[in-house]
Short mmCIF file of C-alpha atoms and ligand atoms in Angstrom, two decimals:
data_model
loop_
_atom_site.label_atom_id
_atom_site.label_comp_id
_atom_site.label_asym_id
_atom_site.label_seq_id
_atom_site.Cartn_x
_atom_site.Cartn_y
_atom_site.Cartn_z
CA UNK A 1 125.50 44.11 69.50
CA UNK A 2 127.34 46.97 70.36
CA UNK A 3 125.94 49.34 73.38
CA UNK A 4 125.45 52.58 71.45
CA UNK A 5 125.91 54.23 75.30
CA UNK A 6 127.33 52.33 78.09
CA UNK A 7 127.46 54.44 81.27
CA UNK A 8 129.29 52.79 84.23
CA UNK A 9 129.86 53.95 87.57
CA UNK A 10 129.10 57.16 87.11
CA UNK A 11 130.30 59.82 89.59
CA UNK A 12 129.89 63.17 89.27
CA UNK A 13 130.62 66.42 91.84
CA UNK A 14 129.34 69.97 91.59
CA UNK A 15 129.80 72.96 93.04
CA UNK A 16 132.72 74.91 94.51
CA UNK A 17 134.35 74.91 97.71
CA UNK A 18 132.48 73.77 100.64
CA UNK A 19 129.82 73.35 98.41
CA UNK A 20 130.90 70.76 96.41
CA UNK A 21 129.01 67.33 96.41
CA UNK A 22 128.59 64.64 94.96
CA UNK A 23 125.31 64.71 92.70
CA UNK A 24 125.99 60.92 91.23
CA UNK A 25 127.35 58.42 92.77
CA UNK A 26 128.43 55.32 90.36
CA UNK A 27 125.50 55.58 87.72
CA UNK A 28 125.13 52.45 85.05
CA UNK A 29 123.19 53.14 81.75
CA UNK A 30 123.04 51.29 78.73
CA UNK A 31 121.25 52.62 75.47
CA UNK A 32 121.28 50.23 72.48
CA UNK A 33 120.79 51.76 68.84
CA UNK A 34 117.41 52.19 68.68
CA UNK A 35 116.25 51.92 72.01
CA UNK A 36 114.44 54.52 73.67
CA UNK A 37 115.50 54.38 77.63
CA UNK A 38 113.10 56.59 80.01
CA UNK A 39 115.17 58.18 82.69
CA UNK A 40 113.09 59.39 85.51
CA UNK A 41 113.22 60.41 88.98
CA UNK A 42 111.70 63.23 91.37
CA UNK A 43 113.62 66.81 90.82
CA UNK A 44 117.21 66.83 91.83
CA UNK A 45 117.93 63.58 91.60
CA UNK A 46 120.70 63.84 88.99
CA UNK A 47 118.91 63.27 85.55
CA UNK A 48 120.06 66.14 84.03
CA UNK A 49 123.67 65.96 85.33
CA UNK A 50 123.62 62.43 84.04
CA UNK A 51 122.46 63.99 80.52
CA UNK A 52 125.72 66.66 80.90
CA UNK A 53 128.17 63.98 81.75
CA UNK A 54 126.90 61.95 78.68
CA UNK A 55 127.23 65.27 76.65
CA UNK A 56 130.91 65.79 77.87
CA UNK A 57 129.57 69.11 79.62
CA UNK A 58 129.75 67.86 83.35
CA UNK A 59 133.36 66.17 84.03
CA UNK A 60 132.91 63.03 85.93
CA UNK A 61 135.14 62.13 89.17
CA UNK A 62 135.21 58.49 88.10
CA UNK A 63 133.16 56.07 85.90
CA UNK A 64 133.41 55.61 82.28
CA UNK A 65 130.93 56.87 79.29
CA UNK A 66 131.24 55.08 76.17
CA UNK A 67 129.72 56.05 73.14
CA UNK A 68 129.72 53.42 70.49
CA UNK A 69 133.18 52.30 72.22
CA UNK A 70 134.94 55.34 72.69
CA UNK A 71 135.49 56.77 76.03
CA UNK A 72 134.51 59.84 76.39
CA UNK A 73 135.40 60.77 80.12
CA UNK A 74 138.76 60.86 78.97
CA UNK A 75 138.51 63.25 76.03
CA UNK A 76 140.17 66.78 76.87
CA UNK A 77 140.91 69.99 74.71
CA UNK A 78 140.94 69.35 71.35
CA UNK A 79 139.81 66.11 71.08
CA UNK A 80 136.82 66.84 73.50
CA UNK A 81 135.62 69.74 71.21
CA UNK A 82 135.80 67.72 68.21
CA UNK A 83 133.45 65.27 70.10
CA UNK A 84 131.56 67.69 71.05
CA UNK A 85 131.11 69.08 67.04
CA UNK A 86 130.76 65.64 65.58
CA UNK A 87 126.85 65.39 66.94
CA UNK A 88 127.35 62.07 67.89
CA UNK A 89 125.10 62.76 70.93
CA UNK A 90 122.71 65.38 71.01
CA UNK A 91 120.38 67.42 73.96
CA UNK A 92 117.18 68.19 73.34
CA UNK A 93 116.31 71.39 76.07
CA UNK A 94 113.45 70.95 78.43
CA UNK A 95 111.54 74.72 77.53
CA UNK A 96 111.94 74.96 73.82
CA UNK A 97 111.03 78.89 73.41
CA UNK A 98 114.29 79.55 76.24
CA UNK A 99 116.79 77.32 74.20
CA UNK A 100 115.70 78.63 71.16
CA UNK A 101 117.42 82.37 69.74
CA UNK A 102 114.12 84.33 69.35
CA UNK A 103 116.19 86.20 66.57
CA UNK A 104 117.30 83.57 64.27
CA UNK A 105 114.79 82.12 61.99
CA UNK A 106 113.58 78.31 61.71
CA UNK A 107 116.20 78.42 59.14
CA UNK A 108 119.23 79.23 60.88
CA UNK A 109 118.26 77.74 63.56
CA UNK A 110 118.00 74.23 62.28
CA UNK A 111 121.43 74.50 60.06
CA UNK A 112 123.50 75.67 63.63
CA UNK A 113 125.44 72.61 64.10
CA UNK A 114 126.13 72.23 60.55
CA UNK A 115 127.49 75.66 60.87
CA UNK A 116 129.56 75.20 63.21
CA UNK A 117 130.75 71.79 61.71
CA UNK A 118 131.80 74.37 58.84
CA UNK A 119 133.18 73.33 54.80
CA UNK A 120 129.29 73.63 53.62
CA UNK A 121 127.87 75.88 50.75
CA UNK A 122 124.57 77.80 51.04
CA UNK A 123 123.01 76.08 48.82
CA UNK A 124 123.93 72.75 50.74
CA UNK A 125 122.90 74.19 53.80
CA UNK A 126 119.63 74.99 52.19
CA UNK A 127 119.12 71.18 51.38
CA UNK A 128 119.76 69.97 54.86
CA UNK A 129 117.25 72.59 56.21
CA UNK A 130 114.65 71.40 53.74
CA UNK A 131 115.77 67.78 54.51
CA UNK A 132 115.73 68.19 58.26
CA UNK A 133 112.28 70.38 58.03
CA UNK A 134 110.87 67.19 56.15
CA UNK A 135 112.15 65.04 59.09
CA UNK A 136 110.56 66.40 61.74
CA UNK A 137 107.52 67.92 59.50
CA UNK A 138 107.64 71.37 59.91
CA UNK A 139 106.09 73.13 56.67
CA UNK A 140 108.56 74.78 54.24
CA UNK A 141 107.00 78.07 54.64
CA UNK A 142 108.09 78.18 58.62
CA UNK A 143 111.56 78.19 57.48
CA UNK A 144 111.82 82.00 57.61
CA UNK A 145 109.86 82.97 60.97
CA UNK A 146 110.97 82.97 64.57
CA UNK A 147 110.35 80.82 67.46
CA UNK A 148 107.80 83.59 68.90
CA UNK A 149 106.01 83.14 65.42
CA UNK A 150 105.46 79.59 66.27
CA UNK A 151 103.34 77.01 68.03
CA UNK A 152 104.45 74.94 71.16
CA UNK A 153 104.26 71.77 69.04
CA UNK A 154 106.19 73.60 66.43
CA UNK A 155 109.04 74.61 68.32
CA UNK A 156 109.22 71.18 69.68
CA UNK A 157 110.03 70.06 66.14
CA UNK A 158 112.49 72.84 65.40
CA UNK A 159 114.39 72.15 68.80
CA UNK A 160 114.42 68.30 67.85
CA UNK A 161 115.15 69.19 64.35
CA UNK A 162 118.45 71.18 65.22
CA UNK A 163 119.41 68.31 67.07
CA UNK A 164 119.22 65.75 63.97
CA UNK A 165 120.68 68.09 61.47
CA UNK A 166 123.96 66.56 62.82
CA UNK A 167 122.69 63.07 62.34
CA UNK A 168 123.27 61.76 65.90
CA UNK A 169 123.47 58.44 67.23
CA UNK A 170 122.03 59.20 70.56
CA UNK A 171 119.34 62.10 71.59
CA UNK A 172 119.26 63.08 74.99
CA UNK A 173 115.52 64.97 75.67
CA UNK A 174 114.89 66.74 78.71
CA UNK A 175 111.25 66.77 78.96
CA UNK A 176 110.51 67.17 75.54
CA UNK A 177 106.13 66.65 75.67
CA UNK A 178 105.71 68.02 79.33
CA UNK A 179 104.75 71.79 77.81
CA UNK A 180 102.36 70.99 75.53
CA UNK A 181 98.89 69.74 75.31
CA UNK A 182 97.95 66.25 75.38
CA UNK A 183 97.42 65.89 71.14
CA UNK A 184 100.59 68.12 70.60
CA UNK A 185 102.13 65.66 72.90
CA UNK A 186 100.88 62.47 71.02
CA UNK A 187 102.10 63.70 67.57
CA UNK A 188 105.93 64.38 69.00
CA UNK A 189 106.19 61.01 71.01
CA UNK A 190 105.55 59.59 67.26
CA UNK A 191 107.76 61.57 66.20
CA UNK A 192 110.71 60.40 68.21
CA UNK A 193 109.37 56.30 67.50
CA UNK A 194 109.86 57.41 63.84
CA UNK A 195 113.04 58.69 64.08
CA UNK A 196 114.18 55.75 66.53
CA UNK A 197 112.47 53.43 63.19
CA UNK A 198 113.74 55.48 59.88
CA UNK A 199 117.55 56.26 61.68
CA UNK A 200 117.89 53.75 64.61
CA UNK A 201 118.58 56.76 66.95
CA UNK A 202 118.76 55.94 70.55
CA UNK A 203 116.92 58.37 72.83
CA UNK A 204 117.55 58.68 76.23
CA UNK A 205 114.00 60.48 77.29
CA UNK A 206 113.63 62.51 80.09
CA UNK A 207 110.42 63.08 82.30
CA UNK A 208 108.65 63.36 84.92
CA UNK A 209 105.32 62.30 82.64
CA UNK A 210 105.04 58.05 83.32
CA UNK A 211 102.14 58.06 81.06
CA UNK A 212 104.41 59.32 77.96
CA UNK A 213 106.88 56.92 78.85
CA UNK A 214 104.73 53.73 78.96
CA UNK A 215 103.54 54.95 75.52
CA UNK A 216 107.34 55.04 74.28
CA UNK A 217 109.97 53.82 76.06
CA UNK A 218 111.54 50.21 75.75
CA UNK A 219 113.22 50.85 79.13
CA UNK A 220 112.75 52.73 82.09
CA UNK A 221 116.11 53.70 84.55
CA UNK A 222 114.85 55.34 87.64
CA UNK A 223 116.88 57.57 89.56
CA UNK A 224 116.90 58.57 93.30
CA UNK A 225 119.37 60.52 95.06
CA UNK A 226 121.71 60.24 92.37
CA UNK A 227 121.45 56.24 92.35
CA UNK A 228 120.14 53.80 89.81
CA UNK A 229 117.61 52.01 92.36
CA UNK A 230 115.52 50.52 89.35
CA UNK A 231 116.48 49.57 85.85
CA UNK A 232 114.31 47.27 83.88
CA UNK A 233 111.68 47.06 80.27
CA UNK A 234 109.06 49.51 80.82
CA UNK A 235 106.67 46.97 81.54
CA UNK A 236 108.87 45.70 84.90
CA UNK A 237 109.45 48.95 85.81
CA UNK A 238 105.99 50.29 85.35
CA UNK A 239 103.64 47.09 86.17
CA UNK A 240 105.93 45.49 88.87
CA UNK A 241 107.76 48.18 89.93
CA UNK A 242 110.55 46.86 93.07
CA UNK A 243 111.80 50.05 94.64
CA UNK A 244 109.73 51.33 97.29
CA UNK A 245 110.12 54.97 95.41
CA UNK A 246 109.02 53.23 92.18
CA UNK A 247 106.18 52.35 93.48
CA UNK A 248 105.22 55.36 95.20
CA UNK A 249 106.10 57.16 91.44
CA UNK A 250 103.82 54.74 89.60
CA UNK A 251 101.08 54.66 92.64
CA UNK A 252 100.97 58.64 92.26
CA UNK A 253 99.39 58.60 89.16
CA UNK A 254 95.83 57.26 89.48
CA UNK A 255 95.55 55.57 86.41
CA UNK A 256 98.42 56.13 83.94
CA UNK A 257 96.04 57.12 80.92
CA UNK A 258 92.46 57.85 82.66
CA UNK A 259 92.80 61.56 83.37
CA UNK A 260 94.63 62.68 80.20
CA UNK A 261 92.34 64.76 78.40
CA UNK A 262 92.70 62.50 74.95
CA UNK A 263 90.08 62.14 72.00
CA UNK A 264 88.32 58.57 72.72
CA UNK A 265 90.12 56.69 70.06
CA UNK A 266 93.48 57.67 71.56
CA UNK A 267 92.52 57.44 75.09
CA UNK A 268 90.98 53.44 73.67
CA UNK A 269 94.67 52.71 72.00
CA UNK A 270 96.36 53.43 75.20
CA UNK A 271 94.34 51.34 76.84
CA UNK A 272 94.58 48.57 74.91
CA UNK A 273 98.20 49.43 74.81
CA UNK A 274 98.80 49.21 78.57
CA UNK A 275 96.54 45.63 78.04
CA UNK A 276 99.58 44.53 75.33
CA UNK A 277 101.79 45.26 78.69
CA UNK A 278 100.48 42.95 80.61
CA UNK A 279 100.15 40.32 77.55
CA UNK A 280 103.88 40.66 77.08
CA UNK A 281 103.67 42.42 73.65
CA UNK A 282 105.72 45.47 71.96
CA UNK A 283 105.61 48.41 74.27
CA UNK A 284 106.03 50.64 71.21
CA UNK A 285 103.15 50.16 69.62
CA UNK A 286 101.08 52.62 71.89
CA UNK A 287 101.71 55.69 70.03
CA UNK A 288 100.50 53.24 66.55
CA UNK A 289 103.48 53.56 65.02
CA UNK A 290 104.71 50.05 64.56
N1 ATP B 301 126.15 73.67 89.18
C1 ATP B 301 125.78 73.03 90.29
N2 ATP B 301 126.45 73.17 91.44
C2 ATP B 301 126.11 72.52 92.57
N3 ATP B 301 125.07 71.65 92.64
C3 ATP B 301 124.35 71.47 91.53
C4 ATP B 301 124.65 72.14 90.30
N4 ATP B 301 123.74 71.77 89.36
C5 ATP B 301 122.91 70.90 89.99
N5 ATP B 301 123.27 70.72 91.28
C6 ATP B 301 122.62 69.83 92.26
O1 ATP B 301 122.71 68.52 91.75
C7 ATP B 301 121.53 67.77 92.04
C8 ATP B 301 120.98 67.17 90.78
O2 ATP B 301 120.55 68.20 89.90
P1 ATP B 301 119.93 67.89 88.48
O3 ATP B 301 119.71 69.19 87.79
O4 ATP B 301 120.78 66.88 87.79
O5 ATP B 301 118.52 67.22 88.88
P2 ATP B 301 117.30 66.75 87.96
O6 ATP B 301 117.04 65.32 88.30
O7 ATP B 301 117.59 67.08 86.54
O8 ATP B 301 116.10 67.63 88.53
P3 ATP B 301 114.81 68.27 87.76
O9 ATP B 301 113.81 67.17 87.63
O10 ATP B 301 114.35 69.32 88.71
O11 ATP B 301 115.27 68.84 86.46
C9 ATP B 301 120.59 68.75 92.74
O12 ATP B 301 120.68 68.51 94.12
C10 ATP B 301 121.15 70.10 92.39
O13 ATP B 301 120.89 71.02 93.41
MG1 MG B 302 116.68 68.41 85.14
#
């Protein structure tokens, strides 16, 4: 099968001047079609720079991104734009309410990229809205109001919504449950294992939330001062995990599922989930799904 993302040696600098360092330094990531990959790591350590290089919005020094086969590193101008238009990869933004235009409706909002794609009719952008609104379930009637009009979970939607208008191969979230509350959180992680089933969309999920991940993720990449030092299926990474900062990630967190505020029949399915772990069964199936 072909890698739908193949990241290899990734190196990437920032900053200007005397300032300038190197943030990554020769980062490998793979991301099959419909795999979700968990990308975590404590703050600064380059997740999000690793998102923008996969994006084309952080150039790298060295290292390759391919996406579906195509090197992207060495796109420029044109071509790079064009890339960039095409959707092929897609970022989902960590606070939903700041990358959201509080004066465009739901509406406009979820048809941008088709916009900008251009050569569609109102009425066709119409469809895709409706289309895209069924997708993610947002009611019809939300079409029309702002993002301050909505509710956390809502906006959620709409950001990953605007994302898939474009039909992407790969989604890139950035910390897409860690605002909301723990049911809100449930009903978008199943949201993101349907649209990995109904479109084989790779997601490449950010967070700093383990138990999310266990409940999603086929495989976890952990990052630590802009180096892969762990890379493995969630269960390896999260049940035996190697690196001495893997551990201390996954020892942090009491119990993975015991102090999430979840109704008893969740809070029972992630259990028995995290159970299926250690039998060696699908990680997916914690969020029910599959
Ligand atoms: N534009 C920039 N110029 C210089 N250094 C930068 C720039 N952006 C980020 N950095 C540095 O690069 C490193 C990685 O930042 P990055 O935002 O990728 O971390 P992160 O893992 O996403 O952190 P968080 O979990 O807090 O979001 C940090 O040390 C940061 O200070
Ligand atoms: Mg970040």
């Amino acid at each position: 099968m072909t890698a739908l993302l193949e990241v290899s040696g990734l190196r990437v600098e920032l900053g200007h001047g005397r300032g300038r360092t190197e943030v990554l330094h020769g980062v490998d990531l793979t991301v099959e079609p419909g795999q979700i990959v968990g990308l975590i790591g404590e703050t600064g350590s380059g997740k999000t720079t690793l998102a923008r290089a996969v994006l084309g919005l952080a150039p790298p020094n060295s290292g390759t991104v391919l996406i579906e086969e195509q090197n992207t590193t060495k796109l420029r101008g044109r071509a790079l734009r064009a890339f960039r238009r095409s959707g092929a990869a897609q970022y989902v933004f960590q606070d939903p309410l700041r990358s959201l235009d509080p004066d465009r409706t739901v509406f406009d909002t979820l048809v941008e990229g088709l916009v900008v794609q251009g050569g569609r009719s109102r009425d066709e952008l119409r469809d895709a809205a409706d289309r895209v609104a069924r997708l993610v379930s947002l009611p019809a009637e939300l079409l029309s109001k702002h993002p301050g009009e909505l509710s956390g979970g809502q906006r959620q939607r709409v950001a990953i919504g605007r994302a898939m208008a474009v039909e992407p191969k790969l989604l890139i979230c950035d910390e897409p449950v860690s605002a909301l509350d723990a049911s809100t959180r449930i009903t978008i992680l199943e949201l993101l294992l349907e649209l990995r089933r109904e479109r084989g969309l790779g997601v490449i999920m950010i967070t700093h939330d383990l138990g999310s991940l266990a409940g999603v993720a086929d495989r976890v990449t952990v990052l630590y001062r802009g180096n892969v030092v762990e890379s493995g299926s969630t269960q390896e990474v999260l049940l035996a995990p190697q690196h001495p900062y893997t551990r201390l990630l996954v020892e942090s967190v009491p119990s993975l599922f015991d102090d999430e505020p979840l109704d008893s029949n969740r809070r029972g399915e992630l259990r028995d989930a995290v159970r299926a772990l250690e039998l060696d069964e699908p990680v997916a199936s914690v969020a029910g799904t599959r």
